[in-house]
Amino acid sequence: MIAMKTLYLIVPLAPLAGAIVAGLFGRAIGRAGAHWVTILSVAISFAASCAIFADVSAGHGFNGTVYTWLASGGTRFEIGFLIDRLTVLMMVVVTFVSLMVHIYTVGYMADDPGYQRFFSYISLFTFSMLMLVMSNNFLQLFFGWEAVGLVSYLLIGFWYTRPSAIYASLKAFLVNRVGDFGFLLGIALILSQFGSLDYASVFSQAPGAASGMTLICLLLFVGAMGKSAQFPLHVWLPDSMEGPTPISALIHAATMVTAGIFMVARMSPLFELSQTARSVVMVIGAITALFMALVAVTQYDIKRVIAYSTLSQLGYMTVALGASAYSVGIFHLMTHAFFKAVLFLGAGSVIIALHHEQDMRRMGGLRKYMPITYLTMLIGALANAGLPPFAGFFSKDAILEAVQASHASGAGFAYAALLLGVFFGGLYSFRLVFYAFHGEPRMDAHTRAHLKESPWVVTLPLVLLAIPSVAAGWWIGPIVFGDYFGSSIVQRFHEEYHGVWSFMLQGIAAAPFWFGLAGAGLAGYLYLYRTDLPKKIALALGPIYALVNQKYGVDELNEWLFARGARLLGTGLWKGGDEAVIDGVLVNGSARVVGWVASVVRLFQSGLVYQYAFTMLIGVVLLTYFFLRT
Amino acid sequence: MPSLVSITLFLPLLGALLVMALRKAPAQVVHSIGIVVSGLTLTGAVLMWSRGVNETGFAQLEQFDWMPAIGAAYRVGVDGISLPLVLLSALLFFVTFIYSAKVRERSHAYVVLLLLLETAAIGTFTALDAILFYVFFEVSLVSMYFMIAGWGHEDRQRAALMFFLYTLLGSLPLLLAILGLYLGSDPHTFDMRVWIDKPPLTGTAAMPALVAMLFTFAVKTPVFPFHTWLPAAHVQAPAAGSVILAGVMLKFGTYGLIRFALQMTPGAFRDAGIAILVLGVVSALYGAFAALAQSDLKRLIAYTSVNHMGYIIVGVAIAALALDPAIRATALDGSVLQMVSHGLVTGALFFLVGMLQDRARTREMDRFGGLLKVTPLLGWSFVLAAFASLGLPGLAHFPAEFQIFLATLRVEPVADVVILGIVITAGLYLKAISRVFLGEPREQWAGMADLNVREVLALGPLLILIIALGIAPAWVLDIIHQTTAALRF
């Protein structure tokens, strides 16, 4: 299987090569050169991923080392690949969405002076994400983890002259560092407990050490909370919308933020050993799913609505993991990657058509001007709201079924939260569609006169992503209920399954569907017919609305408690510790003491030589005695 | 024919004599001599590296009598702990000479001092005789004092004096400890190898010697609360002085901590291990928080040195406390590698701040802004070095700190609170990057020139090694590990 091994290497290395060429020689190869080289390299990577997918589906696989990073104290830290069914699914999703976003960027960033740099970054991101999902050990996982975080930092701050972008990038990196703190501790704990960082070796030993597993799993999950933006570490994701829209789709919706979900699924043999950890995961996920959906209803910035929607959807995935339905979580990860990419890229299409207007209050009626964008966005919204037969319906329904079937503590709360979340999901999804695409146009006359559909490089990716947003749900049979994942993750979730149609019929008969429909219907009523009502409702709800609209004040709390606290502590230590105590009291104080001692010692300086000699003799005797007395 | 170690060690001294002889030579010639001599020294160090070390004590030994009556001799050699530091020193001096080629103010004296300092530095790391070690250790002090006092910034006299007094007073206890070890050895000798193989002081007599050594090396490293001279000295020192001070001279402290304190009084070190560990943890966190409060870019980097050196103290303390030789080796591997990484990363950062100060005549972060657009090469270099310093995987600090954390977790898990430092340092570096390099460029700095060839040549090797060490740490660790794996105490 030499040929296959070469393919494994090509998948991550092609985008890396593209990134290096576009990044270092961007000026020499020009704008077209930069986009061609990166698009081609990602296309190669996608094709190779598909070939590997076919190969793995045929029953092959790989788990081995390609490079030894360092060996220390009997442990070897290596770079290696684990190619199984979970991995290839992620590889195909990542490279596909990445390819679409690369193509889309040609249109979206056409006028940007940092064109080549942008292509270099997104290719670098693709490389890092692939290294993360293809890893066969925790250390490489952490490397990829940090690398995607770094590229995310660079991309959020891509327009580095804007203060808001600088602040957002800094915040994203720092919040993720808090998560990393836990993640790194978890990894170190694994190493000290099992003496290895290799997945296979850790998984095989884990059942023997179940007692320490809760702590390990919780620490790993802290890392996942940072990367996958779970409450209360979610604060960075809405701000990350300061980055260009293509990366909001690629990094902050489809791929990087799902790294935490992927990681927990990958670690399913560990999480299965701790019911406590899974309950925590489920509750955190449920809180995120419901409360972020609520915030999405109150936002007017089109990208922020989608960002909060992403947070909520990530919460759904997390709940699925907590309910031991790992395959369902990954399935929702996949469908979400498609329809959320559509929503973001569609929003981007609207934003460029309106000359960088993001406020939905100045949109409206766009469906007449941008039919392709409208249709694809509609598909995305339908999928996001979880209505049949769109992809989101299948994955979301399966999650709710799994939670309903779970007996873990917290499952009841999680089910209620998710059900309510579905209602608000329907509401915010269609609020967005109706606000932006229906009703009277509310933009100024000049903008309106120039409104037109985006160029094909923008609409083609939209269409290509809309197709799986419809169709991907139909793979529920093999992926969730069949044996697609095999032994690559633990599978505990088993339900009766009689094909797509009966699943749909069952779904229509169940509560979640009606909650989602009700939300969508309410959106229609509020934003198409009684457009005066939303304001009144907001006024009537008063403080509650304000609390939600202010995102529950988490940002303010962080800023006040942690950021200010650390700064105060730093200043306190420096001014108080260094300058006042150490230099002021100790150093200058000892200088004073020396002065005082000197004045005393002066008394001994009698000028009599025999006195000096005698004193020296006593000193030498004492010293010698001291050192030799043992 | 003297050995390679001795040639490498005394080449800079010969260069210094040559410069002194050529009194009338123009500045360019003098600087060329500096660059060539330090380049040859670097070649010597690379050759030493290629000869490697062995698992039984010291390699590449040379010895001849000096003061036979008292058992002092000229003894030099290297092991896996000192050899990486020799190479690091030779490299840092070489790039410092390149960077300094612009100095026109008393360039003769400047080059002579720097060359003297190089011999002193390499001597400190290669000496295997306690008297010889002490001589080199003290000579370095004098050279650095004159560097700060002669070519420093606005408040240099005070800073130089503070540096001198602190480290001079700081090194006196070491002399006492050396005397104690000498008197305790039988027959009396200053041979450090003998002291390491068979620690001369045991039981209660070892503790005062350890305390004395700890005091000296804590001042030198520096460890909280003996660190206040460091920010003062760094802020006032010329960029080249800061690079050498942080990159090379701080390592005297941690090197001494391992070579003397840990290896010559191992029992006492183990007894005091917890106290030393606490000191390391406090130092690392204190340095990080204090750095967060700074607005002067140079002082900020100086305080992060306190943070990074704190990790080394933690690593050495853990090595002393560890019972399992494999964990001990991991802790020491991490600590020694951390010295190398810190030399490269902080060296690069101090160069960059120096380059900024050369252009803008200020170090206040708030007075900059938007420089990434004006000077992209300088800006990206800073971003790279800063991310290395905050411990990003794939760059130089991560493999070192990771090993220290791992060993710590297996010996004293509580002490792993030091990892909190990575959050704080991330915050302060991102803040620094955003204040200085991001945002709209200011009118005032619109004409600022990007890095010139000389600066690229000085920085380039460091940045390349920062990446190389992060991606492939094995080539350095293999040398370190040969010694740390064989240590028995």
PDB file of N, CA and C in Angstrom, chain A residues 35 49 86 92 164 205 224 260 275 298 330 345 386 390 395 415 507 514 549 559 572 580 613:
ATOM      1  N   HIS A  35      -4.114  32.601  -6.241  1.00  0.00           N
ATOM      2  CA  HIS A  35      -5.331  31.820  -6.074  1.00  0.00           C
ATOM      3  C   HIS A  35      -5.292  30.515  -6.843  1.00  0.00           C
ATOM      4  N   SER A  49      -8.392  12.974  -0.744  1.00  0.00           N
ATOM      5  CA  SER A  49      -9.255  12.577   0.366  1.00  0.00           C
ATOM      6  C   SER A  49     -10.370  11.658  -0.125  1.00  0.00           C
ATOM      7  N   LEU A  86     -13.869   7.608  10.690  1.00  0.00           N
ATOM      8  CA  LEU A  86     -14.111   8.944  11.239  1.00  0.00           C
ATOM      9  C   LEU A  86     -13.188   9.957  10.566  1.00  0.00           C
ATOM     10  N   VAL A  92     -12.832  14.584   4.088  1.00  0.00           N
ATOM     11  CA  VAL A  92     -13.620  14.962   2.912  1.00  0.00           C
ATOM     12  C   VAL A  92     -14.398  16.247   3.189  1.00  0.00           C
ATOM     13  N   SER A 164     -11.457  47.066  16.035  1.00  0.00           N
ATOM     14  CA  SER A 164     -12.374  46.004  16.453  1.00  0.00           C
ATOM     15  C   SER A 164     -11.842  44.632  16.053  1.00  0.00           C
ATOM     16  N   GLN A 205      -5.582   0.812  27.242  1.00  0.00           N
ATOM     17  CA  GLN A 205      -5.302   0.765  28.677  1.00  0.00           C
ATOM     18  C   GLN A 205      -6.388   1.419  29.519  1.00  0.00           C
ATOM     19  N   ALA A 224     -12.093  21.462  24.503  1.00  0.00           N
ATOM     20  CA  ALA A 224     -13.148  21.455  23.492  1.00  0.00           C
ATOM     21  C   ALA A 224     -14.070  22.653  23.658  1.00  0.00           C
ATOM     22  N   GLY A 260     -13.483  20.629  18.508  1.00  0.00           N
ATOM     23  CA  GLY A 260     -13.778  20.125  19.845  1.00  0.00           C
ATOM     24  C   GLY A 260     -14.741  18.947  19.793  1.00  0.00           C
ATOM     25  N   GLN A 275     -19.440   8.624  33.373  1.00  0.00           N
ATOM     26  CA  GLN A 275     -20.801   9.138  33.263  1.00  0.00           C
ATOM     27  C   GLN A 275     -20.859  10.602  33.705  1.00  0.00           C
ATOM     28  N   THR A 298     -32.246  38.228  18.760  1.00  0.00           N
ATOM     29  CA  THR A 298     -32.232  39.665  19.034  1.00  0.00           C
ATOM     30  C   THR A 298     -31.215  40.447  18.213  1.00  0.00           C
ATOM     31  N   ILE A 330     -21.308  13.597  15.135  1.00  0.00           N
ATOM     32  CA  ILE A 330     -20.486  13.790  13.938  1.00  0.00           C
ATOM     33  C   ILE A 330     -21.373  13.996  12.705  1.00  0.00           C
ATOM     34  N   LEU A 345     -21.681  32.007   3.472  1.00  0.00           N
ATOM     35  CA  LEU A 345     -21.249  32.483   2.161  1.00  0.00           C
ATOM     36  C   LEU A 345     -22.377  33.277   1.500  1.00  0.00           C
ATOM     37  N   GLY A 386     -34.188  22.815  10.795  1.00  0.00           N
ATOM     38  CA  GLY A 386     -34.462  21.398  11.026  1.00  0.00           C
ATOM     39  C   GLY A 386     -35.779  20.942  10.426  1.00  0.00           C
ATOM     40  N   PHE A 390     -34.706  18.540   4.550  1.00  0.00           N
ATOM     41  CA  PHE A 390     -33.356  19.095   4.473  1.00  0.00           C
ATOM     42  C   PHE A 390     -32.428  18.444   5.502  1.00  0.00           C
ATOM     43  N   SER A 395     -30.287  15.204  11.150  1.00  0.00           N
ATOM     44  CA  SER A 395     -29.286  15.154  12.214  1.00  0.00           C
ATOM     45  C   SER A 395     -29.855  15.697  13.517  1.00  0.00           C
ATOM     46  N   TYR A 415     -33.104  17.766  27.120  1.00  0.00           N
ATOM     47  CA  TYR A 415     -34.167  17.579  26.124  1.00  0.00           C
ATOM     48  C   TYR A 415     -35.063  18.813  26.064  1.00  0.00           C
ATOM     49  N   GLY A 507     -40.605  11.575  12.223  1.00  0.00           N
ATOM     50  CA  GLY A 507     -40.167  12.905  12.642  1.00  0.00           C
ATOM     51  C   GLY A 507     -41.316  13.894  12.598  1.00  0.00           C
ATOM     52  N   TRP A 514     -42.734  20.098  15.103  1.00  0.00           N
ATOM     53  CA  TRP A 514     -43.761  21.117  15.302  1.00  0.00           C
ATOM     54  C   TRP A 514     -43.212  22.339  16.009  1.00  0.00           C
ATOM     55  N   ASN A 549     -30.149  40.548  24.727  1.00  0.00           N
ATOM     56  CA  ASN A 549     -29.506  41.374  23.711  1.00  0.00           C
ATOM     57  C   ASN A 549     -28.074  41.716  24.101  1.00  0.00           C
ATOM     58  N   GLU A 559     -14.379  40.905  31.210  1.00  0.00           N
ATOM     59  CA  GLU A 559     -13.542  42.090  31.128  1.00  0.00           C
ATOM     60  C   GLU A 559     -13.270  42.627  32.539  1.00  0.00           C
ATOM     61  N   GLY A 572       0.008  45.646  40.501  1.00  0.00           N
ATOM     62  CA  GLY A 572       0.218  45.585  41.939  1.00  0.00           C
ATOM     63  C   GLY A 572       1.545  44.932  42.276  1.00  0.00           C
ATOM     64  N   ALA A 580       8.164  48.958  45.621  1.00  0.00           N
ATOM     65  CA  ALA A 580       8.007  49.358  47.013  1.00  0.00           C
ATOM     66  C   ALA A 580       8.715  48.393  47.955  1.00  0.00           C
ATOM     67  N   ALA A 613      44.237  40.432  63.850  1.00  0.00           N
ATOM     68  CA  ALA A 613      44.731  39.067  63.659  1.00  0.00           C
ATOM     69  C   ALA A 613      43.907  38.093  64.489  1.00  0.00           C
TER      70      ALA A 613
END
